[in-house]
Amino acid sequence: MIRGKVRRSQMVAPFGPGAMHVLSDGTSVITAGLDHWFPRGDDRNQEEFRIHEWRLEQHLGVDALYSPPDYRTRSENGVNTGLTVPVLRFPTWGFCPRCRKLAKDRLHQENRPACKEHESSGRKPFFAQVPFVAICERGHLQDFPWFEWTHRSASPSCRGHRLSLRSSGGGTLASQRVSCSCNATRSLEGITSTRSSAESGLSTFLSEELEPGGPAYLCRGGAPWLGIDREGEPCGSPLRGSLRGAANVYYSLLKSSIFVPEVAASTADPKVLAVLQDGAIVQARQRAAVFLDKGEALPVHMLRKAAQGNAFLLDDFRDEEIARALAVLQQSESGASETEEPGSAQDPAPFRATEYQTLRGAIESEELVVREPRGQYAPSVASAFARVRLVEKLRETRVLWGFNRVFAESPYDDASRKAMLRRTPARPGGNWLPAYAVSGEGIYLELDTALLGAWEERRAVQAQAELLTQRFSDLAEQRGLTKRELSPRFILLHTLAHLLINQLTYECGYSSASLRERLYVSPGPDGMAGILIYTAAGDSEGTLGGLVRMGEPGRLEGVLENALAHAAWCSSDPVCIESKGQGPGSCNLAACHGCALLPETACEEYNRFLDRALVVGGLGKSELGFFAMN
């Protein structure tokens, strides 16, 4: 049987539906779609795994968020016993390590297949799964077309012959050769490369050269994680070969949110507010509101009726308590609806406006604790930052809403990405996504917008930002992505966050992979100009407070001064500081691994759009740096 253990958070990222990973016994598997994650049964209570995050549910248009189930033995005699996340064996092709025979097994094969060629020897070796697969930009995945590639034909006439995969001992694909007993043979050289096609623009070597002189061999629409191997709807995209463990085989698409209570402070009972913010009750409130005039208060009896099977959640509270909480929520939501829009991957600012407004103040709730620092900061901090807040506790929820292949960003619409997680559309009321929530701490920093506005008006600063914008525009045109206008404010805040994270790893003991950035940026004198540096790598009780302590007066000054000092000179200078394009897609200027880059899990932009010259000034161009003018 296929059995293995994976941390629950890894089933959201990086091993969500459609992702391949290797179990402890060496079996390569692919995580199945969401259709069968929670099988029905008498002892099933899916609500136990519910994560309540009202903003993300509304933003993603889903009914609920659930964490992956944990496995419990049936001897515990409780609910939700024996729950597992289903996986399928993939790739289905394997080779015998002794005779090098290639063979294909079923996608649902449970036991490790053995080579039957060695039955007489008494000990049959197990097949080892091949290291190659084929992927396309639309998210499809299939076995590498071994028969077709070997015979140089999309419909080979050879049948009943045996394939074998051998290596000549070299370290390149040219040393890997697949042969057929009909004497057809071919190396794997070039299967992962791209090439330009006069007819379709950018194509792949696998699609163009599988059948030389013939039609292009395009994607067959394979989706093995949904039980569809090669019988899907052809999508017509070029196929490229890839190592099954390559980074470009799967990119998780995540949306995250810092939990913000719908009401920061009110006279209503927090327990009542928590119930009214439950996803099922929120839907009941929305259904009942259809029959009310705008601004009319929702009667409690109407809410109880609209809640239907979830009305028991309200049974412990009096009508007066519920009415008081409904009034507070209605007032809060009417104000929030004027400022908060869903936002998008290219412009997350509208979605984050609520977080921004909450972090700027002080709040103490069960999931979010923000306070003002005690004492005064030295001029090095006070002159640059209009506001510093210490986030002693926060809860971050991360949701997997889709995935990409080949490139981290996709020109295809969000609906098609989300649809790849299921074989059949979700039933009404059963539309959910996998998520996990962790508690942590952080430091919120907000630049002085008056100083920021004066700095942004400099022509040299605008020209520097325009150079990065043009770099990304060229990349977006090649890949069909949406173009973005990269403002000096965004580049400054993004780079500053990286520099501070790198410095904090020395100061507070967290690894750079444990710290994350969250940017709050929007244009204009009243726009957002904040960054949240936080860790959400702890357990349900949060972290130990080391990061918050570094934000206190007397400590933050040293962190900032050291970060700026280290940014002034990189070990790769003057090459780095004078760069006109480096890093992923050449979308960085003065930023490299020696000065400003972070682990990609810590960066919101895949280590792009960085330039420390806009922070501390360039070589002989001090007017570029925001902190150089202070």
XYZ file of C-alpha atoms in Angstrom:
630
model
C 0.000 0.000 0.000
C 1.093 3.590 -0.592
C 1.636 5.046 2.856
C 3.598 8.007 4.074
C 3.636 10.894 6.514
C 3.658 14.583 5.651
C 3.188 17.618 7.871
C -0.337 19.000 7.597
C 0.852 22.442 6.518
C 2.812 20.876 3.649
C -0.444 19.578 2.161
C -1.294 23.217 1.483
C 2.166 24.172 0.241
C 4.277 22.856 -1.352
C 2.515 19.451 -1.657
C -1.053 20.499 -2.420
C -3.320 18.915 -5.059
C -1.370 18.336 -8.272
C 2.067 18.367 -6.602
C 4.493 15.467 -6.669
C 6.600 14.400 -3.712
C 8.582 11.356 -2.646
C 7.564 9.229 0.334
C 10.023 7.753 2.794
C 10.098 4.424 0.907
C 11.127 6.191 -2.320
C 7.720 6.101 -4.021
C 6.905 9.192 -6.056
C 3.259 10.181 -5.605
C 0.981 13.022 -6.613
C -1.550 14.549 -4.217
C -5.128 13.918 -5.335
C -7.717 16.628 -5.921
C -10.023 18.001 -3.259
C -12.995 15.831 -4.289
C -12.056 12.992 -1.914
C -10.159 14.686 0.905
C -13.050 14.347 3.346
C -15.001 11.127 2.652
C -18.428 10.905 4.204
C -19.133 8.616 7.138
C -21.045 8.288 10.379
C -18.044 9.408 12.432
C -17.116 12.352 10.197
C -17.200 15.918 11.512
C -15.564 18.134 8.932
C -16.290 21.269 10.945
C -13.557 20.244 13.373
C -11.017 21.252 10.721
C -12.718 24.560 9.883
C -10.585 27.723 9.879
C -12.643 30.863 10.311
C -11.263 33.725 8.259
C -14.136 35.891 7.050
C -12.068 38.191 4.826
C -10.409 35.392 2.861
C -13.667 33.493 2.432
C -15.309 36.570 0.931
C -12.247 37.436 -1.153
C -11.906 33.957 -2.677
C -15.646 33.381 -3.019
C -15.730 30.110 -1.078
C -18.007 28.762 1.627
C -15.299 27.572 3.992
C -11.609 26.966 4.614
C -10.424 23.655 6.050
C -7.052 22.479 7.296
C -5.846 19.093 5.997
C -7.024 16.293 8.313
C -4.667 14.664 10.776
C -4.506 10.883 10.927
C -6.024 9.162 13.953
C -6.076 5.443 14.607
C -9.445 3.763 14.878
C -8.521 2.453 18.332
C -9.068 5.957 19.717
C -12.840 5.444 19.316
C -13.399 9.077 18.447
C -14.590 11.041 15.452
C -12.634 11.561 12.246
C -10.571 8.402 12.694
C -8.657 6.947 9.775
C -8.741 10.159 7.716
C -5.983 10.434 5.139
C -5.182 12.658 2.175
C -5.331 10.464 -0.961
C -2.349 10.217 -3.295
C -1.715 8.389 -6.569
C 1.461 6.772 -7.831
C 3.055 8.989 -10.480
C 4.918 8.774 -12.836
C 3.300 5.513 -13.890
C 6.307 4.533 -16.012
C 9.180 2.736 -14.349
C 12.377 0.930 -15.307
C 14.004 -2.206 -13.980
C 17.346 -1.336 -12.376
C 18.731 -4.708 -13.490
C 17.648 -5.124 -17.128
C 16.626 -1.466 -17.740
C 13.213 -2.489 -19.121
C 10.653 0.324 -19.296
C 7.067 -0.500 -18.354
C 3.860 1.351 -17.540
C 1.552 0.539 -14.631
C -1.850 1.762 -13.545
C -2.263 5.204 -12.012
C -4.038 3.587 -9.045
C -1.358 0.906 -8.538
C -1.079 0.307 -4.796
C 1.805 -2.151 -4.471
C 5.271 -1.562 -5.862
C 5.438 -3.305 -9.264
C 8.223 -5.841 -9.824
C 9.948 -6.823 -13.047
C 8.595 -10.154 -14.304
C 11.646 -10.729 -16.505
C 13.506 -12.098 -13.467
C 10.945 -14.574 -12.124
C 13.307 -17.483 -12.689
C 15.965 -15.896 -10.491
C 13.648 -16.114 -7.490
C 14.063 -12.475 -6.528
C 12.308 -9.971 -8.717
C 13.624 -6.391 -8.516
C 11.126 -3.589 -8.094
C 10.660 -1.032 -10.843
C 12.124 2.405 -10.167
C 9.947 5.252 -11.358
C 11.383 7.274 -14.218
C 12.727 10.730 -13.339
C 11.052 12.501 -16.283
C 7.541 13.911 -16.828
C 5.950 16.316 -19.310
C 4.230 19.591 -18.338
C 2.529 22.540 -19.984
C 1.939 26.168 -19.009
C -1.801 25.619 -18.470
C -1.094 23.360 -15.501
C -1.423 19.927 -17.114
C 0.918 17.048 -16.355
C 1.450 13.701 -18.026
C 3.928 10.882 -18.331
C 6.769 11.517 -20.707
C 5.737 10.148 -24.159
C 8.323 7.350 -24.283
C 6.877 5.387 -27.223
C 6.221 8.479 -29.302
C 9.627 10.015 -28.616
C 11.522 6.803 -29.370
C 9.725 6.217 -32.676
C 9.638 9.904 -33.676
C 5.899 9.729 -34.267
C 2.799 10.947 -32.429
C 1.066 7.690 -33.479
C 3.748 5.005 -33.677
C 2.847 1.812 -35.501
C 5.180 -0.281 -33.343
C 3.198 -2.369 -30.856
C 4.123 -5.184 -28.523
C 7.815 -4.353 -28.416
C 9.869 -3.644 -25.317
C 11.361 -0.286 -24.372
C 14.500 0.149 -22.304
C 16.150 3.177 -20.738
C 19.929 3.183 -20.434
C 22.572 5.660 -19.425
C 26.066 5.967 -20.857
C 27.316 7.408 -17.585
C 27.429 11.085 -18.488
C 25.812 13.868 -16.545
C 23.658 15.283 -19.344
C 20.387 14.306 -21.005
C 22.357 13.270 -24.083
C 23.713 10.329 -22.063
C 20.157 9.046 -21.417
C 18.909 6.877 -24.292
C 15.611 5.076 -24.740
C 15.520 2.123 -27.145
C 12.879 -0.208 -28.546
C 13.293 -3.870 -29.429
C 12.340 -2.867 -32.994
C 15.775 -1.126 -33.146
C 14.385 2.403 -32.826
C 16.518 4.466 -30.453
C 16.812 8.089 -29.387
C 18.559 10.139 -26.713
C 16.758 12.561 -24.419
C 18.903 15.504 -25.399
C 16.916 18.754 -25.562
C 13.624 17.531 -24.060
C 13.579 20.289 -21.411
C 14.510 23.177 -23.692
C 12.399 25.784 -25.463
C 12.653 27.084 -28.983
C 11.034 29.697 -31.177
C 8.420 28.602 -33.677
C 7.548 30.692 -36.720
C 3.909 29.664 -36.439
C 3.204 29.800 -32.691
C 6.027 31.925 -31.277
C 7.673 30.401 -28.203
C 7.411 26.626 -28.285
C 9.343 23.662 -26.913
C 11.820 21.210 -28.326
C 9.645 18.275 -27.247
C 6.601 19.557 -29.137
C 8.452 20.615 -32.273
C 10.919 17.742 -32.602
C 9.035 14.696 -31.350
C 7.937 14.103 -34.956
C 10.444 15.944 -37.173
C 8.709 17.498 -40.133
C 5.276 16.587 -38.789
C 2.684 18.492 -36.748
C 3.609 19.729 -33.305
C 3.025 17.281 -30.466
C 0.878 19.302 -28.076
C -0.466 18.788 -24.566
C -3.056 16.040 -24.166
C -4.639 17.644 -21.108
C -3.363 15.098 -18.596
C -4.406 15.589 -14.970
C -3.282 12.486 -13.047
C -4.048 14.082 -9.662
C -7.714 14.016 -10.743
C -7.505 10.446 -12.021
C -7.018 11.666 -15.608
C -3.784 10.323 -17.073
C -3.832 11.070 -20.809
C -7.531 11.102 -21.535
C -8.226 14.733 -20.712
C -9.378 17.473 -23.043
C -6.363 18.486 -25.223
C -5.392 22.061 -24.423
C -3.145 22.728 -27.431
C -0.213 24.118 -25.434
C 3.392 23.079 -26.098
C 4.694 20.250 -23.923
C 8.097 20.334 -22.314
C 10.006 17.583 -20.593
C 11.081 18.085 -17.019
C 12.668 16.268 -14.143
C 9.862 15.264 -11.808
C 11.579 17.061 -8.912
C 12.285 20.279 -10.803
C 11.123 23.523 -9.221
C 9.051 24.531 -12.261
C 6.775 21.465 -12.081
C 4.587 23.029 -9.383
C 4.148 26.547 -8.042
C 1.611 26.888 -5.236
C -0.719 29.861 -5.556
C -1.390 31.125 -2.056
C -3.488 33.908 -0.623
C -2.734 34.967 2.913
C -4.393 37.193 5.449
C -3.584 38.587 8.849
C -6.724 37.940 10.860
C -8.564 41.146 11.715
C -11.645 40.963 13.933
C -14.695 42.415 12.235
C -15.021 44.693 15.230
C -11.844 45.904 16.873
C -13.560 47.049 20.052
C -17.192 47.167 21.018
C -19.625 46.724 23.887
C -20.947 43.520 22.355
C -20.063 40.163 23.880
C -16.949 38.804 22.075
C -18.420 35.297 22.158
C -21.520 36.464 20.321
C -19.415 38.353 17.796
C -17.310 35.244 17.190
C -20.410 33.161 16.427
C -21.839 35.825 14.123
C -18.531 35.808 12.222
C -18.775 32.050 11.636
C -18.971 31.348 7.920
C -22.323 29.560 8.142
C -23.896 32.408 10.136
C -22.393 35.012 7.797
C -24.139 33.271 4.894
C -27.400 33.236 6.866
C -27.069 36.970 7.498
C -26.500 37.548 3.785
C -29.533 35.450 2.831
C -31.755 37.283 5.283
C -30.470 40.710 4.205
C -31.985 40.192 0.747
C -35.446 40.776 2.236
C -34.466 43.990 4.073
C -34.195 47.571 2.968
C -30.745 49.140 2.858
C -29.635 50.080 6.361
C -32.481 48.189 8.056
C -31.505 46.198 11.144
C -31.680 42.424 10.843
C -34.258 40.967 13.282
C -32.916 38.185 15.449
C -35.838 35.850 14.707
C -35.165 36.216 10.975
C -31.500 35.360 11.512
C -32.369 32.248 13.508
C -34.689 31.095 10.725
C -32.161 31.826 7.977
C -29.450 29.900 9.838
C -31.451 26.679 9.306
C -29.342 23.709 10.396
C -26.754 25.965 12.017
C -29.228 27.790 14.265
C -27.979 25.749 17.217
C -24.877 27.978 17.234
C -27.111 30.822 18.485
C -28.994 28.859 21.126
C -26.699 29.848 23.993
C -27.345 33.588 23.577
C -30.324 35.811 24.328
C -31.998 37.839 21.610
C -30.802 41.068 23.253
C -27.154 39.960 23.091
C -27.450 38.924 19.450
C -29.232 42.163 18.503
C -26.490 44.261 20.138
C -23.769 42.337 18.293
C -25.665 42.567 14.985
C -25.866 46.342 15.349
C -22.124 46.602 15.931
C -21.362 44.362 12.955
C -23.716 46.260 10.683
C -22.035 49.539 11.588
C -18.592 48.033 11.023
C -19.486 46.440 7.693
C -21.116 49.590 6.316
C -17.904 51.477 6.950
C -15.643 48.727 5.625
C -17.597 48.336 2.391
C -16.671 51.873 1.378
C -12.938 51.267 1.621
C -12.286 47.580 0.983
C -12.420 45.959 -2.421
C -11.402 42.421 -3.242
C -8.000 43.293 -4.723
C -6.019 41.108 -7.126
C -2.695 39.345 -7.444
C -1.253 42.399 -9.208
C -2.766 44.911 -6.771
C -3.385 43.442 -3.309
C -3.663 46.911 -1.746
C -7.514 47.071 -1.574
C -7.690 43.741 0.236
C -5.011 44.816 2.702
C -6.528 48.191 3.524
C -8.388 46.733 6.503
C -5.201 45.206 7.898
C -3.378 48.480 7.359
C -5.924 50.505 9.290
C -5.931 47.997 12.142
C -2.149 47.724 12.460
C -1.757 51.485 12.631
C -3.631 51.644 15.917
C -3.698 49.526 19.030
C -5.864 46.483 19.553
C -6.056 43.580 21.941
C -8.119 40.593 20.864
C -7.833 36.845 20.999
C -6.064 36.603 17.624
C -4.425 40.018 17.227
C -2.523 42.112 19.768
C -0.997 45.387 18.600
C 0.463 48.001 20.937
C 2.408 51.221 20.748
C 6.054 51.112 21.831
C 6.888 52.381 25.312
C 9.335 55.266 25.124
C 10.774 57.449 22.374
C 12.878 56.416 19.406
C 16.158 58.078 18.490
C 16.153 60.521 15.540
C 17.430 57.829 13.143
C 14.065 56.061 13.461
C 11.762 58.910 14.459
C 12.742 61.067 11.485
C 12.023 58.386 8.885
C 9.087 56.464 10.326
C 5.820 58.137 11.158
C 4.560 55.107 13.042
C 5.975 51.962 14.633
C 3.750 49.299 16.153
C 4.653 46.096 17.969
C 2.473 43.180 16.944
C 2.775 40.889 19.942
C 0.400 38.308 18.512
C -1.050 37.711 15.078
C -2.686 34.880 13.220
C -1.873 34.335 9.576
C -4.044 32.126 7.390
C -2.624 30.806 4.131
C -4.957 29.335 1.525
C -4.107 27.304 -1.563
C -6.385 28.487 -4.370
C -4.546 27.036 -7.386
C -1.169 26.271 -8.885
C 0.984 26.985 -11.916
C 3.501 24.978 -13.848
C 6.540 26.079 -15.888
C 6.344 29.679 -14.599
C 5.419 31.020 -11.186
C 3.050 33.514 -12.822
C 0.418 32.626 -15.369
C -1.469 34.666 -17.969
C -4.547 32.476 -17.467
C -7.526 33.576 -15.400
C -7.917 32.788 -11.711
C -11.041 30.666 -12.265
C -9.127 28.181 -14.421
C -6.407 27.909 -11.768
C -8.958 27.186 -9.042
C -10.813 24.670 -11.221
C -7.657 22.538 -11.503
C -8.038 21.529 -7.846
C -11.169 19.445 -8.510
C -12.366 16.940 -11.062
C -15.992 18.045 -10.741
C -17.305 21.451 -9.626
C -18.110 21.773 -5.940
C -21.708 21.400 -4.816
C -23.550 24.552 -3.651
C -22.525 25.185 -0.076
C -19.591 22.781 -0.369
C -17.072 25.008 -2.087
C -13.980 24.979 0.133
C -10.220 25.353 -0.122
C -7.342 23.903 1.925
C -5.702 26.264 4.391
C -3.677 26.394 7.561
C -3.298 29.031 10.239
C -0.316 29.793 12.441
C 0.305 32.345 15.162
C 3.301 34.636 15.330
C 4.572 38.133 16.051
C 5.855 41.087 14.089
C 6.966 44.702 13.740
C 4.932 47.201 11.747
C 6.808 50.200 10.265
C 5.267 53.103 8.380
C 7.295 55.685 6.494
C 6.626 59.406 6.826
C 4.467 60.159 3.762
C 5.503 63.825 3.697
C 9.176 62.886 3.301
C 8.207 60.071 0.976
C 6.245 62.387 -1.317
C 9.162 64.826 -1.653
C 11.517 61.964 -2.448
C 9.172 60.431 -5.034
C 9.070 63.684 -7.013
C 12.771 63.541 -7.849
C 13.338 62.880 -11.521
C 16.275 60.564 -10.864
C 14.116 58.453 -8.554
C 11.296 58.234 -11.097
C 13.753 57.277 -13.852
C 15.181 54.490 -11.671
C 11.716 53.052 -11.017
C 10.804 53.358 -14.690
C 13.807 51.224 -15.581
C 12.475 48.367 -13.455
C 8.979 48.858 -14.858
C 10.360 48.505 -18.378
C 12.284 45.390 -17.404
C 9.128 43.718 -16.162
C 7.119 44.955 -19.155
C 9.534 43.148 -21.473
C 9.165 39.978 -19.411
C 5.371 40.312 -19.279
C 5.190 40.694 -23.039
C 7.202 37.505 -23.544
C 5.024 35.464 -21.183
C 1.651 37.113 -21.755
C 1.463 38.511 -18.228
C -0.298 41.642 -17.035
C 2.017 44.624 -17.022
C 2.588 46.544 -13.786
C 3.588 50.077 -12.941
C 6.292 49.779 -10.282
C 6.306 52.932 -8.184
C 9.400 54.222 -6.341
C 7.426 53.819 -3.100
C 6.834 50.124 -3.722
C 10.469 49.401 -4.651
C 11.727 51.338 -1.618
C 9.462 49.568 0.887
C 10.083 46.181 -0.678
C 13.863 46.562 -0.600
C 13.843 48.050 2.897
C 11.882 45.030 4.157
C 14.513 42.699 2.681
C 17.389 44.635 4.238
C 15.742 44.653 7.662
C 14.939 40.935 7.519
C 18.539 40.129 6.635
C 19.717 42.213 9.586
C 17.146 40.801 12.009
C 18.414 37.289 11.363
C 21.646 38.362 13.085
C 19.940 40.303 15.843
C 17.067 38.119 17.083
C 18.023 34.561 16.146
C 15.304 33.770 13.611
C 16.438 32.307 10.321
C 15.716 34.356 7.200
C 13.324 31.618 6.055
C 11.272 32.110 9.251
C 10.693 35.832 8.703
C 8.322 37.231 6.105
C 7.406 40.565 4.646
C 3.944 42.010 4.056
C 3.716 45.215 2.052
C 1.049 47.896 2.412
C 1.515 50.236 -0.549
C -0.813 52.542 -2.442
C -0.142 55.863 -4.221
C -0.846 59.392 -3.123
C -0.120 61.551 -0.073
C -2.769 59.653 1.891
C -1.792 56.279 0.471
C -0.372 53.326 2.349
C 3.373 53.187 3.016
C 3.880 50.431 5.568
C 5.644 47.125 5.953
C 4.999 44.295 8.372
C 7.960 42.071 9.159
C 6.642 39.046 10.963
C 7.159 35.425 11.770
C 4.386 32.873 11.614
C 6.490 29.782 12.048
C 5.479 28.983 15.605
C 2.814 26.716 17.000
C -0.757 27.570 17.980
C 0.532 29.565 20.963
C 2.723 31.795 18.804
C 6.419 32.568 19.191
C 8.712 33.674 21.977
C 8.695 37.450 21.495
C 12.244 37.900 20.225
C 11.143 39.764 17.108
C 8.869 42.149 19.011
C 11.665 42.926 21.433
C 13.875 44.083 18.543
C 11.225 46.669 17.686
C 11.436 48.378 21.074
C 13.095 51.817 21.423
C 16.795 51.358 22.009
C 16.972 48.251 19.820
C 15.248 49.144 16.544
C 17.677 52.018 15.976
C 20.631 49.653 15.904
C 18.850 47.248 13.561
C 18.049 50.046 11.102
C 21.494 51.639 11.232
C 23.262 48.310 10.703
C 20.920 47.327 7.865
C 21.585 50.613 6.049
C 25.321 50.336 6.653
C 25.438 46.840 5.188
C 23.327 47.970 2.218
C 25.742 50.792 1.409
C 28.385 48.351 0.211
C 27.826 44.866 -1.208
C 30.562 42.261 -1.599
C 29.738 42.260 -5.330
C 30.130 46.016 -5.726
C 30.715 47.917 -7.927
C 29.148 45.349 -10.270
C 25.979 45.047 -8.179
C 25.349 48.731 -7.492
C 25.826 49.626 -11.177
C 23.654 46.797 -12.486
C 20.927 47.657 -14.996
C 19.177 44.322 -14.617
C 19.912 41.127 -12.714
C 18.131 38.350 -10.854
C 14.884 36.631 -11.927
C 13.834 38.046 -15.291
C 16.471 40.805 -14.885
C 13.878 42.533 -12.676
C 16.343 43.691 -10.012
C 18.793 46.556 -10.151
C 21.216 46.854 -7.200
C 20.193 43.635 -5.428
C 21.913 40.266 -5.317
C 22.517 37.350 -2.950
C 25.266 39.316 -1.278
C 23.032 42.163 -0.138
C 19.244 42.078 -0.572
C 17.855 38.715 -1.661
C 15.928 36.420 0.688
C 14.616 32.853 0.587
C 11.666 32.934 -1.782
C 9.270 31.863 0.968
C 10.017 35.166 2.724
C 9.410 37.411 -0.301
C 6.054 38.343 -1.796
C 7.497 39.030 -5.254
C 9.795 36.049 -5.923
C 12.908 38.149 -5.175
C 12.134 40.721 -7.859
C 11.682 44.513 -7.959
C 14.560 45.294 -5.601
C 17.029 48.168 -5.700
C 19.042 49.223 -2.656
C 20.124 52.385 -4.526
C 16.630 53.751 -3.799
C 17.256 53.074 -0.101
C 20.824 54.278 0.497
C 21.818 55.877 -2.805
C 23.891 54.701 -5.738
C 27.567 55.046 -6.558
C 27.944 58.797 -6.877
C 24.141 59.176 -6.891
C 23.213 59.902 -3.289
C 20.068 61.721 -4.461
C 18.494 58.334 -5.242
C 18.438 57.135 -1.646
C 15.482 57.889 0.631
C 17.613 57.419 3.737
C 20.533 59.294 2.200
C 18.528 62.531 2.392
C 17.710 62.159 6.104
